[in-house]
Coordinates of C-alpha atoms in Angstrom, one line a residue:
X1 CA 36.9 60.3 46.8
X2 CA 39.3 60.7 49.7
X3 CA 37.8 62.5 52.7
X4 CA 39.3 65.2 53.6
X5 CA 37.5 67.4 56.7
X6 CA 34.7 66.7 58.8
X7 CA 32.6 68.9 61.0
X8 CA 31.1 67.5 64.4
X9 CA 27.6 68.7 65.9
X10 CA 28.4 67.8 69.4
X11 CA 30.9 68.3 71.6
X12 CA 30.4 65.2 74.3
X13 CA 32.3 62.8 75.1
X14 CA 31.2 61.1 71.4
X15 CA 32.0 64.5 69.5
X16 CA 35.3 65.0 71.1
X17 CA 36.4 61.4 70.7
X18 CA 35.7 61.4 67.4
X19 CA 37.0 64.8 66.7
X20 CA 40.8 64.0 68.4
X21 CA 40.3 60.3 66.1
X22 CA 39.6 62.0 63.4
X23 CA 42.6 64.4 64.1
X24 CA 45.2 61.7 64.4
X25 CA 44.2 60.3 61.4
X26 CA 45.1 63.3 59.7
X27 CA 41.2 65.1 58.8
X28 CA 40.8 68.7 59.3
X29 CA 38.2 69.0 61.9
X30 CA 35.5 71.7 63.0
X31 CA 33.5 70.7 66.5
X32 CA 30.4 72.8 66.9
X33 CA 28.5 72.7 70.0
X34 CA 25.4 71.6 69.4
X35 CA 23.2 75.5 70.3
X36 CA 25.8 76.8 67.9
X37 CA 24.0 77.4 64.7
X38 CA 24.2 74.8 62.6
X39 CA 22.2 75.5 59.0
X40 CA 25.1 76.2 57.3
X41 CA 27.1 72.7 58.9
X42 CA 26.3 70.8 55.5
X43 CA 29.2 73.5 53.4
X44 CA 32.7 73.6 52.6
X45 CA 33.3 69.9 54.4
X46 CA 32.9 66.4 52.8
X47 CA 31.3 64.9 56.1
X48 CA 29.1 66.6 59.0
X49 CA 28.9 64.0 62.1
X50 CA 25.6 64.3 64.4
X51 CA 27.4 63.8 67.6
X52 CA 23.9 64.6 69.7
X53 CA 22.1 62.4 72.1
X54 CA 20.0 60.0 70.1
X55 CA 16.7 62.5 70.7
X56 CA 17.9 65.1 69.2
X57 CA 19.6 63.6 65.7
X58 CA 16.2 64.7 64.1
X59 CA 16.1 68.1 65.4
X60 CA 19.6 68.9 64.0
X61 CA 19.4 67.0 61.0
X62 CA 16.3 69.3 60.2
X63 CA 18.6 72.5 61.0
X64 CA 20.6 71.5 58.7
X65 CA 20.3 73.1 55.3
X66 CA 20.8 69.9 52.6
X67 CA 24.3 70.7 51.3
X68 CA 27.1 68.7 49.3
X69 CA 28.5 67.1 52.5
X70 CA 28.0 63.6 53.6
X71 CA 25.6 63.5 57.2
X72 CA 26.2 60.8 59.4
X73 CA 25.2 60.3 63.2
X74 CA 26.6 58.2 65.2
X75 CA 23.6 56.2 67.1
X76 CA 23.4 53.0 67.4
X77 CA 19.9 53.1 68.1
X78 CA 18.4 55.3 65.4
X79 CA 17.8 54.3 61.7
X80 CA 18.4 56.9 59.0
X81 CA 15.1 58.3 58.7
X82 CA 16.1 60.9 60.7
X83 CA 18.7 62.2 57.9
X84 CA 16.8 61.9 54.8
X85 CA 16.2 65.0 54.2
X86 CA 20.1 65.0 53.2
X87 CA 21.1 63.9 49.4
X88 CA 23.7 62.2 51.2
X89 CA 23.4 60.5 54.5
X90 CA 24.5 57.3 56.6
X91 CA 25.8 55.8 60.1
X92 CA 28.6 55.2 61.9
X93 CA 28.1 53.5 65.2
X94 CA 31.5 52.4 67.0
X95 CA 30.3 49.2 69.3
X96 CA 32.5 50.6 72.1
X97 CA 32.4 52.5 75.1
X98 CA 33.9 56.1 75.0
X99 CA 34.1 56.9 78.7
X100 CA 36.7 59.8 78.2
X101 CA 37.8 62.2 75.0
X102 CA 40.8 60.3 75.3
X103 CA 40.3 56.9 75.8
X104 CA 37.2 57.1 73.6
X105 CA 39.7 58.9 70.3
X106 CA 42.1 55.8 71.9
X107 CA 39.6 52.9 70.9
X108 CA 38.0 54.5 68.1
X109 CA 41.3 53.9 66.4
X110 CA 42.3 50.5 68.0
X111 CA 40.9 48.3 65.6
X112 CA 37.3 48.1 66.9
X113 CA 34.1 47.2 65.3
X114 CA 31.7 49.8 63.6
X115 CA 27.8 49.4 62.5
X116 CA 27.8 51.5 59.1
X117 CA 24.9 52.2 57.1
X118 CA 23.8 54.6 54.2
X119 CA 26.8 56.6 52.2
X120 CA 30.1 54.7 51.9
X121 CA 31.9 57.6 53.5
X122 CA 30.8 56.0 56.6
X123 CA 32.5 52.9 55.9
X124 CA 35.9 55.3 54.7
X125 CA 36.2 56.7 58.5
X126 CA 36.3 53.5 59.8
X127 CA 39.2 52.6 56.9
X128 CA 40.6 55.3 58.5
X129 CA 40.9 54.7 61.7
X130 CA 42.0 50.8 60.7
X131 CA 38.7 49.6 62.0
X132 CA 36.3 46.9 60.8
X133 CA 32.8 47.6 59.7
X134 CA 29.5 45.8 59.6
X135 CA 26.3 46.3 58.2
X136 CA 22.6 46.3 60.0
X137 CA 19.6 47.4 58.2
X138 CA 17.4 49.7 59.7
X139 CA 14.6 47.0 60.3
X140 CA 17.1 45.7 63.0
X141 CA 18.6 48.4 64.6
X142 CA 16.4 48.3 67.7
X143 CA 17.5 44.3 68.3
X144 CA 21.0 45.5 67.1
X145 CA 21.4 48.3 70.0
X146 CA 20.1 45.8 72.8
X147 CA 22.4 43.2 72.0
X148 CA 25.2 45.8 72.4
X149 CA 23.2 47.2 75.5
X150 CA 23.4 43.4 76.7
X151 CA 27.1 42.7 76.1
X152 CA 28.3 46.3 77.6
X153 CA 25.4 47.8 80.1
X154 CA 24.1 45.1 81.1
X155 CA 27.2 43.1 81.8
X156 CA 28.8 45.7 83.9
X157 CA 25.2 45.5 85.8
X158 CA 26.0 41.7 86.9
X159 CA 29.5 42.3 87.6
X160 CA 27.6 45.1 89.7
X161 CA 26.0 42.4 91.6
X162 CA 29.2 40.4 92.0
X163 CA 30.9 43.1 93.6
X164 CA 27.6 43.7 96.3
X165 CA 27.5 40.2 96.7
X166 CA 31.6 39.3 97.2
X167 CA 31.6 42.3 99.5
X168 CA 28.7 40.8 101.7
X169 CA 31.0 37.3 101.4
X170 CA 34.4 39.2 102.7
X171 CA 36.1 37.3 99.7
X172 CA 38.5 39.7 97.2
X173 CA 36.2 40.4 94.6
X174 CA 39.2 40.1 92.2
X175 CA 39.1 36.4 92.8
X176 CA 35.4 36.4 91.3
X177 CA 36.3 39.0 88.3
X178 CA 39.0 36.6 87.3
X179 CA 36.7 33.7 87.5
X180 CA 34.1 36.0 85.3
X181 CA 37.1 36.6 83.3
X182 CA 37.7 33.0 82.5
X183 CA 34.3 32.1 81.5
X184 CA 34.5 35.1 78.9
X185 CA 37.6 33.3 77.3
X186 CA 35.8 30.3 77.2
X187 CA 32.8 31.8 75.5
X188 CA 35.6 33.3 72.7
X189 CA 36.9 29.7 72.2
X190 CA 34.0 27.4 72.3
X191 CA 30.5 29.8 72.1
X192 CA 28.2 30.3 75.3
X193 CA 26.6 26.9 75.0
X194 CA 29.7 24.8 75.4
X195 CA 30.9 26.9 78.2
X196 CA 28.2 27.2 80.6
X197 CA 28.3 25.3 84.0
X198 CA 26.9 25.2 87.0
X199 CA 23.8 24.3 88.6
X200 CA 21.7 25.7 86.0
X201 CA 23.8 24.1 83.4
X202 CA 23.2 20.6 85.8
X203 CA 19.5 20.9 86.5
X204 CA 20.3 21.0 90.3
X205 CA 17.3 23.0 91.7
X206 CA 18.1 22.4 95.8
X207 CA 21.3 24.1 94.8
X208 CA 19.6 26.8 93.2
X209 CA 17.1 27.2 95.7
X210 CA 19.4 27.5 98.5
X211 CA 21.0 30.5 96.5
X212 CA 17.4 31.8 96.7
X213 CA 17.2 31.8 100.4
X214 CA 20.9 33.0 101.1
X215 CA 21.3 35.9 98.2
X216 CA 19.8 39.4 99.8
X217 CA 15.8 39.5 98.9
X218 CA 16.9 43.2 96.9
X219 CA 19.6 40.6 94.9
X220 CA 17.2 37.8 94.0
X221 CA 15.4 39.4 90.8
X222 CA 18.4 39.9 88.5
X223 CA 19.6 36.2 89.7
X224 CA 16.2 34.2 88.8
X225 CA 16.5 36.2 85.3
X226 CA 19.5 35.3 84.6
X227 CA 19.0 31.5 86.2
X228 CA 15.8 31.4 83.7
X229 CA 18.0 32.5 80.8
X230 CA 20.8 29.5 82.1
X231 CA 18.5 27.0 81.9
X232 CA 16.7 27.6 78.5
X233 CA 20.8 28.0 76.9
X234 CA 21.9 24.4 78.7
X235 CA 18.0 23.0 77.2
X236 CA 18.9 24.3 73.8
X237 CA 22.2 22.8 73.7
X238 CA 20.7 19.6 74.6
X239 CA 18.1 20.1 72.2
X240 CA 15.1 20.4 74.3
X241 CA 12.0 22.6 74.9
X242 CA 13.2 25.2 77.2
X243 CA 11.3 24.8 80.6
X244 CA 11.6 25.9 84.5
X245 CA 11.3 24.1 87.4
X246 CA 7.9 23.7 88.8
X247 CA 7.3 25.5 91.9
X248 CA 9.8 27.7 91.6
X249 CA 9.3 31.9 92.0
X250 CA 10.6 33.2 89.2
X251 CA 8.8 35.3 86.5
X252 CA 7.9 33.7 83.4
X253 CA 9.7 35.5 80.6
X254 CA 7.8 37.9 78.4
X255 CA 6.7 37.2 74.8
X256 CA 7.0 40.8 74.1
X257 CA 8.6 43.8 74.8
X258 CA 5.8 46.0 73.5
X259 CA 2.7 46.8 75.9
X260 CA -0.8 46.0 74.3
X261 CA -3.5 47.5 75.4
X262 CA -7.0 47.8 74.2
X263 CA -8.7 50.2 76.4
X264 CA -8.3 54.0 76.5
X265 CA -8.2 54.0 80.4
X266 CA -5.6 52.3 80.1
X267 CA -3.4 53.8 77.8
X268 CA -4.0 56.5 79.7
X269 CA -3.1 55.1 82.9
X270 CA 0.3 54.2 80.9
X271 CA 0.7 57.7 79.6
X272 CA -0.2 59.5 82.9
X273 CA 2.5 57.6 84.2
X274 CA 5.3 57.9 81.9
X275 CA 4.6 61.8 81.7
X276 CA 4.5 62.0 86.2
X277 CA 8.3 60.6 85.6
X278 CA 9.0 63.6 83.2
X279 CA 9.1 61.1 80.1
X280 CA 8.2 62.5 76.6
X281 CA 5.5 60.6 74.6
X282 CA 5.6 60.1 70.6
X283 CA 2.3 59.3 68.8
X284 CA 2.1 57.0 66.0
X285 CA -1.6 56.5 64.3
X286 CA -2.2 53.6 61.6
X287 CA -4.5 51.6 60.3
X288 CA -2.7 48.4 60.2
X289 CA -1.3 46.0 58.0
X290 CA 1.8 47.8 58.5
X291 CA 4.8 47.8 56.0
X292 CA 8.0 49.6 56.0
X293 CA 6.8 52.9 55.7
X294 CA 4.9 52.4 58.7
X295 CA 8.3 51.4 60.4
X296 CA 9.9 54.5 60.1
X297 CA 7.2 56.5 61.7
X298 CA 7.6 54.6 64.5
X299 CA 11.2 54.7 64.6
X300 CA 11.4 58.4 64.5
X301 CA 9.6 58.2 67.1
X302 CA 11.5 56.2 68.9
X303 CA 14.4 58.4 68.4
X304 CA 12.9 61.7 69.8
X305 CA 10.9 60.7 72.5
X306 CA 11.3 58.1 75.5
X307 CA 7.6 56.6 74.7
X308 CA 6.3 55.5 71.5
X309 CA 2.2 55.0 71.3
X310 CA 1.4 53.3 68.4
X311 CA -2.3 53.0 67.2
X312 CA -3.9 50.3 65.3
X313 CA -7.3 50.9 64.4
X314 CA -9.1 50.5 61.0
X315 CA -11.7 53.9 61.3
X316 CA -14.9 53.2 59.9
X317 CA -15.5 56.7 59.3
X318 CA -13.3 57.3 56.8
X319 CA -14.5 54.2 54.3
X320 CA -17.5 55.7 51.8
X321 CA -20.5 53.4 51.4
X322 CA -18.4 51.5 48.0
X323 CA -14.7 51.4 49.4
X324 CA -13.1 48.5 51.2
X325 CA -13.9 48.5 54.7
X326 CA -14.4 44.7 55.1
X327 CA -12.1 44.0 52.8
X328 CA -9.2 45.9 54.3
X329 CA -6.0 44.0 54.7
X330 CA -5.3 42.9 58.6
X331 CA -2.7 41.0 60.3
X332 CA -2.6 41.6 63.9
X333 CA 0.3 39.7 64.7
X334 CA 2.7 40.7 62.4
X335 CA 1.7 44.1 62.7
X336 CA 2.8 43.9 66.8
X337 CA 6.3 41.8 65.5
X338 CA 6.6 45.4 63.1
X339 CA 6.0 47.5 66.2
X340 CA 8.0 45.7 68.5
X341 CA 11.4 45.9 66.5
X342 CA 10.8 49.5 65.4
X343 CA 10.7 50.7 68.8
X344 CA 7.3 50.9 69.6
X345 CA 6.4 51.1 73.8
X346 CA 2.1 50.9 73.7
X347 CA 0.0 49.4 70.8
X348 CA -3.2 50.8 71.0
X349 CA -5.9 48.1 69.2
X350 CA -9.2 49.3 70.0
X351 CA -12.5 47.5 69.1
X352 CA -14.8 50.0 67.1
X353 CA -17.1 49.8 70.2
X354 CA -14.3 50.9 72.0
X355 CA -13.7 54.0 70.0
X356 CA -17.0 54.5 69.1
X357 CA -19.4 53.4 72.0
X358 CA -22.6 55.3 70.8
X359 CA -23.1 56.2 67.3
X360 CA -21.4 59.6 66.9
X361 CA -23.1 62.6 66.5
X362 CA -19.9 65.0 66.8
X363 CA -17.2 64.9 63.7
X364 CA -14.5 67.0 63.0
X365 CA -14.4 69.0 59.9
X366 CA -11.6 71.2 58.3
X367 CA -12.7 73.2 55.6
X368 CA -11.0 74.6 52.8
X369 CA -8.5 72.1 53.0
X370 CA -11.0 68.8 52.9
X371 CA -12.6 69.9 49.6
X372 CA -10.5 69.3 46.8
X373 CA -8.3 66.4 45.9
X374 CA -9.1 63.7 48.0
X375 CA -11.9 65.7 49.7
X376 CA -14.0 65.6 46.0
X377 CA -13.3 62.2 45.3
X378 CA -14.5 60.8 48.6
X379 CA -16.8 63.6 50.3
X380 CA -16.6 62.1 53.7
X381 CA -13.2 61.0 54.0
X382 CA -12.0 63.7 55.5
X383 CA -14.3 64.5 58.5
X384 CA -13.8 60.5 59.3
X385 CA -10.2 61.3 59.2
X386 CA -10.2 64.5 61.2
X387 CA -12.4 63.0 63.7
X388 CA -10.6 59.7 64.7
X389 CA -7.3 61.8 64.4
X390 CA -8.8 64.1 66.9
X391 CA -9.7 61.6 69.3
X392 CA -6.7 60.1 69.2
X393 CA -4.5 63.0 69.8
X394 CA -7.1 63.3 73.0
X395 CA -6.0 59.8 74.4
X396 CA -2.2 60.5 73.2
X397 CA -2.4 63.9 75.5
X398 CA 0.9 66.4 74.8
X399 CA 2.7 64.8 72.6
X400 CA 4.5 64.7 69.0
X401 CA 2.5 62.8 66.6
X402 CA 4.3 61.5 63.0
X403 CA 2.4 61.2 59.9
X404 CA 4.1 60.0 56.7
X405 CA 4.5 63.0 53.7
X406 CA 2.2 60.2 50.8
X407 CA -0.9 61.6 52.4
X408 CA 0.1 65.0 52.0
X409 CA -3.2 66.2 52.0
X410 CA -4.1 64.7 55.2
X411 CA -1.5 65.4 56.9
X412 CA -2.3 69.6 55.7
X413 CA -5.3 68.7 57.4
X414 CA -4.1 67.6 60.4
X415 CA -2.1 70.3 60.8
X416 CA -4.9 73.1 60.3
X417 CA -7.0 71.5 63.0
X418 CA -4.2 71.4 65.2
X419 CA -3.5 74.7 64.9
X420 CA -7.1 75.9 64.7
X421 CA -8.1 73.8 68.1
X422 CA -5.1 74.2 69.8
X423 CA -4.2 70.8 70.1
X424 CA -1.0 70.1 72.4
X425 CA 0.5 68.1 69.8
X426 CA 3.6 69.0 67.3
X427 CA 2.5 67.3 64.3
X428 CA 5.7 65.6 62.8
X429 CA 5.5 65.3 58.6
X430 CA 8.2 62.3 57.7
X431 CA 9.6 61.6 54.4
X432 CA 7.7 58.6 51.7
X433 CA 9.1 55.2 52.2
X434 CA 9.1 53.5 48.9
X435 CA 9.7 49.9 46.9
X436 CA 12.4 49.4 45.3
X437 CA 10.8 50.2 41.8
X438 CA 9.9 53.9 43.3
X439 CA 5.7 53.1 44.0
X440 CA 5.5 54.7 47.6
X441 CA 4.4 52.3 50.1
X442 CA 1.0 51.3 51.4
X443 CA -1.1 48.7 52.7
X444 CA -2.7 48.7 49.6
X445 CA -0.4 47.8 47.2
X446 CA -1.0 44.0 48.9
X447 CA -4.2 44.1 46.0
X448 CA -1.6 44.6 43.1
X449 CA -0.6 41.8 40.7
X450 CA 2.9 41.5 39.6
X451 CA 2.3 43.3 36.4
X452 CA 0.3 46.2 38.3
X453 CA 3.0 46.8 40.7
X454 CA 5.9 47.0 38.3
X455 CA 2.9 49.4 36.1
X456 CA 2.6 51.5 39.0
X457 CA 5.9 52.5 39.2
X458 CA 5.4 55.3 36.5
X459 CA 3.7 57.5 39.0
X460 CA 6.5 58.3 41.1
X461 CA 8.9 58.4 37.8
X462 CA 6.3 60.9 36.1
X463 CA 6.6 63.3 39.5
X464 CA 10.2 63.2 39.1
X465 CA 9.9 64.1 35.9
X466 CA 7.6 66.9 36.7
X467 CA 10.2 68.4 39.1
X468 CA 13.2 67.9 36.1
X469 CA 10.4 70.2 34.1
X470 CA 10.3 72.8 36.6
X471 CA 13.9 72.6 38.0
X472 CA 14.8 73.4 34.3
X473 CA 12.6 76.7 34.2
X474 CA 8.9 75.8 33.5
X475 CA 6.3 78.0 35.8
X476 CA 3.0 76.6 33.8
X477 CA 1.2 74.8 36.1
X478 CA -0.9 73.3 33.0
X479 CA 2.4 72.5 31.4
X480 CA 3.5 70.7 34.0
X481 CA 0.4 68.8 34.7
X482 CA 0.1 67.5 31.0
X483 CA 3.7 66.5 31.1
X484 CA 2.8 64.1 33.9
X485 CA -0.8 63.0 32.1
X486 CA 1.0 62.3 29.0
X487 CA 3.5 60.1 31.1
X488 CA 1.2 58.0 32.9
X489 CA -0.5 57.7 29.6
X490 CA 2.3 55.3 28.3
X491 CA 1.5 52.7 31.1
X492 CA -1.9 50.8 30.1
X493 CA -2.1 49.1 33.2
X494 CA -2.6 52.3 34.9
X495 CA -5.8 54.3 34.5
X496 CA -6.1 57.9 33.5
X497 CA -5.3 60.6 37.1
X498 CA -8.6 60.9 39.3
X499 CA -6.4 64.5 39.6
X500 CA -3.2 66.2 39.6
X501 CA -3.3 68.9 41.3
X502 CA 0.0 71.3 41.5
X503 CA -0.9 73.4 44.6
X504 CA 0.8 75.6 47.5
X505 CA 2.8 73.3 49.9
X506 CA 0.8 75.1 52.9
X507 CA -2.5 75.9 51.4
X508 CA -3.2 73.4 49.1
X509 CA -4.5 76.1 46.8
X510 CA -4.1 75.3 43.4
X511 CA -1.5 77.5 41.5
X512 CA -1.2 78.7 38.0
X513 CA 2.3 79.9 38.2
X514 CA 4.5 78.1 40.3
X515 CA 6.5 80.0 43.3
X516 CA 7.6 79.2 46.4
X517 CA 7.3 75.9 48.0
X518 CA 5.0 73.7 46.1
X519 CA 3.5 70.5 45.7
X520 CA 2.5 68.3 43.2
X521 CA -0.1 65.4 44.2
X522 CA -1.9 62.8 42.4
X523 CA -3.9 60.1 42.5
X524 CA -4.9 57.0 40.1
X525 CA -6.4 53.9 39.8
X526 CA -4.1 51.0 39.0
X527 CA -6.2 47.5 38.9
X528 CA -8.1 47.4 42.5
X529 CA -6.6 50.1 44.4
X530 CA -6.3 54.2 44.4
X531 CA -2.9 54.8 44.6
X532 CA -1.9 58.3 46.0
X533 CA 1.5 59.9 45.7
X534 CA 3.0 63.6 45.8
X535 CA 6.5 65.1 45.6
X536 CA 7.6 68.7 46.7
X537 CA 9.5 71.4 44.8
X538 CA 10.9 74.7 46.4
X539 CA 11.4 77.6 44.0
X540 CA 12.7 81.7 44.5
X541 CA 9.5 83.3 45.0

């Protein structure tokens, strides 16, 4: 379908170079400011652009009321978790600066490049504007945005330093841009290996180390980073173990971007810090083995606040006396590989002596909510839950903490006891990652055999069908429930519903006749593992 007219949330230099692009190129546009009230963005146009800083694409997205229209952002940074709340949704990134309305609407339509993701509409604009697109999955958006970071950003840094440094010289520092100039042709023709020289390139360290003593001690950081980086591409061309030079100052690169910690006091000391510079601080609490789900937790995160704490810690508290607390899948490393490119800043991975240093005589309980559900199949759950969560959000501080919606009940009872102990923390609810067959995600699905995992995929597929039921004009919440029984009834592989329960979204009260916003949860054995999974359905009251 041909776009036709596009609304813009946004009016920076972003929103009003796409907005004069997207004029030229013959769309009807509407640019709303981003105060302006924008529930109603989604009608009457075939594309809404989030033209926001990257921190606030959520916030909007969520103000928007879900509509016919495409919703796109425009970060390069953030995944689409943010938008998928919205039937239709995507990204269009242009991998150029936009300095200006003008110059920005110039290049936007000079051919450039474009990350795209999501709906194809995002891939029409840049048809549009005679552009050429690309595609990078969410997984990779962090590594995606640095490398752009690295060949804009941090470029104009060095050439930064080039102008300090030719100024110091007295030479024309045109003399040195066209020499930088140069070298970026012959990185086009022959790649970065091939066209690297120098001492670096040579090995010659007494040349290198006079540049040590003559650069400006303020000017010698950036230039052993960047001899460090030198001398590892001229060792991989030669195919050799990158090394440096014995004896020489210069700070070993680090493995990770990520900061581990394993202590409260020092998380602490992190978080203290980060907050005394006026930073904001997202909280993201799992138990490991994380998986994709787990990913966009953190990355929404990422996108709304300037520090990311992610928690690894497998609670003893919330395992009954039968379930699988030494059995529980860990992998450490991959689980810090996982945080690292969704944009975590602190892992947290606290011993149990750490968290629990005496045995603990103070838990958390939220009644009312605990009891049913989950709360009657494992009677302690819930109070272990409440209680590490509490502590947590205690060594977190003020802060916005993200839970994914397939623990719906948990996540009601997370909510209560912020509320009800006036916790500083704005407990985000994000949407269920799932496989590709529909079986939301979880650490547990690892116990599933081949034959269980394409079994359990009638779970989600009977909740669906629930919500065709209801959408269609069945209120009986015992309709509805055996409609989903009889359904998972047709997979053998899959045992019987521990429950499903068809309560208030809020509550968790069960309901009879369903009004308002409501939920429908369940829970059933498939092989090994309790599998848990939910879907929401809002009706006229």
């Amino acid at each position: 379908m041909a776009l036709a007219s596009i609304r813009i949330v946004g009016p920076g230099r972003a929103g009003q170079s796409f907005a004069q692009a997207c004029e030229a190129v013959g769309l009807q546009v509407d640019l709303l400011a981003r105060e302006a009230a924008v529930a109603s963005a989604a009608s009457d146009v075939d594309v809404v652009l989030i033209a926001t800083p990257d921190r606030a694409i959520a916030q909007v997205a969520r103000a928007i009321s879900p509509g016919d229209a495409v919703v796109l952002h425009c970060s390069g940074a953030t995944g689409l978790i943010p938008l998928a709340g919205h039937p239709r949704h995507g990204s269009i990134h242009p991998l150029m600066a936009l300095p200006s309305a003008e110059v920005g609407a110039t290049r936007l339509r000079d051919h450039g490049w474009f990350a795209v993701a999501g709906d194809p509409a995002a891939a029409q604009i840049v048809d549009l504007f005679g552009g050429q697109s690309f595609v990078v999955d969410d997984a990779k958006r962090a590594l995606y945005h640095a490398t752009a970071a690295v060949s804009a950003n941090h470029l104009v840094a060095l050439l930064g330093q080039v102008e300090r440094l030719a100024d110091q010289v007295g030479v024309p520092v045109q003399a040195f841009l066209d020499l930088a100039r140069g070298s970026f042709d012959d990185v086009v023709a022959h790649g970065a290996a091939a066209a690297l020289t120098g001492p670096a390139a040579r090995g010659d360290h007494t040349t290198l180390d006079a540049h040590r003593v003559a650069l400006p001690p303020s000017e010698r950081g950036l230039y052993d980073t960047l001899v460090v980086a030198a001398q590892h591409l001229a060792d991989r061309s030669r195919g050799v173990r990158p090394c440096v030079h014995t004896g020489r100052r210069i700070e070993r690169e680090r493995r990770m971007t990520v900061q581990v910690t394993t202590t409260l006091a020092e998380t602490w000391e992190l978080l203290d810090a980060a907050r005394a510079e006026g930073k904001t601080v997202g909280l993201v609490p799992t138990m490991g083995f994380l998986h994709a789900g787990h990913a966009s937790l953190i990355q929404a995160s990422a996108a709304e606040n300037d520090v990311t704490l992610t928690t690894i810690f497998v609670n003893p508290l919330q395992f009954g006396a039968d379930e699988d607390l030494s059995d529980y899948p860990r992998d450490l490393e991959r689980d810090l590989k996982l945080c690292q490119e969704a944009g975590a800043t602190v892992v947290l991975t606290p011993s149990v002596d750490e968290m629990y240093p005496q045995p603990i005589v103070t838990t958390v309980t939220v009644n009312e909510l605990s009891e049913a559900m989950e709360g009657a199949q494992r009677p302690t759950h819930f109070a272990g839950v409440a209680t590490v969560v509490a502590k947590l959000f205690h060594i977190g501080g003020r802060c916005r903490a993200y839970f994914g919606e397939k623990d719906y009940q948990q996540l009601a009872v997370v909510r209560r006891m912020v509320s009800d102990l006036s916790f500083q923390v704005q407990v985000i609810g994000c949407p269920i990652v799932r496989e590709e067959n529909g079986l939301a995600m979880s650490s547990r699905n690892t116990y599933l055999s081949t034959e269980q995992f394409a079994a359990a995929a009638v779970l989600n597929r009977s909740l669906r069908s629930a919500v065709e039921l209801v959408q269609a004009g069945e209120r009986d919440a015992d309709v509805v429930r055996s409609h989903i029984i009889d359904m998972i009834a047709t997979e053998p592989l899959v045992s019987a519903p521990d429950y499903v329960a068809i309560v208030g979204a809020d509550s968790l009260q069960p309901l009879t006749q369903l009004s308002g916003d409501v939920r429908i949860i369940l829970a059933a054995q498939v092989g090994r593992p309790r599998l848990l999974d939910n879907i929401g359905v809002s009706l006229d009251r």
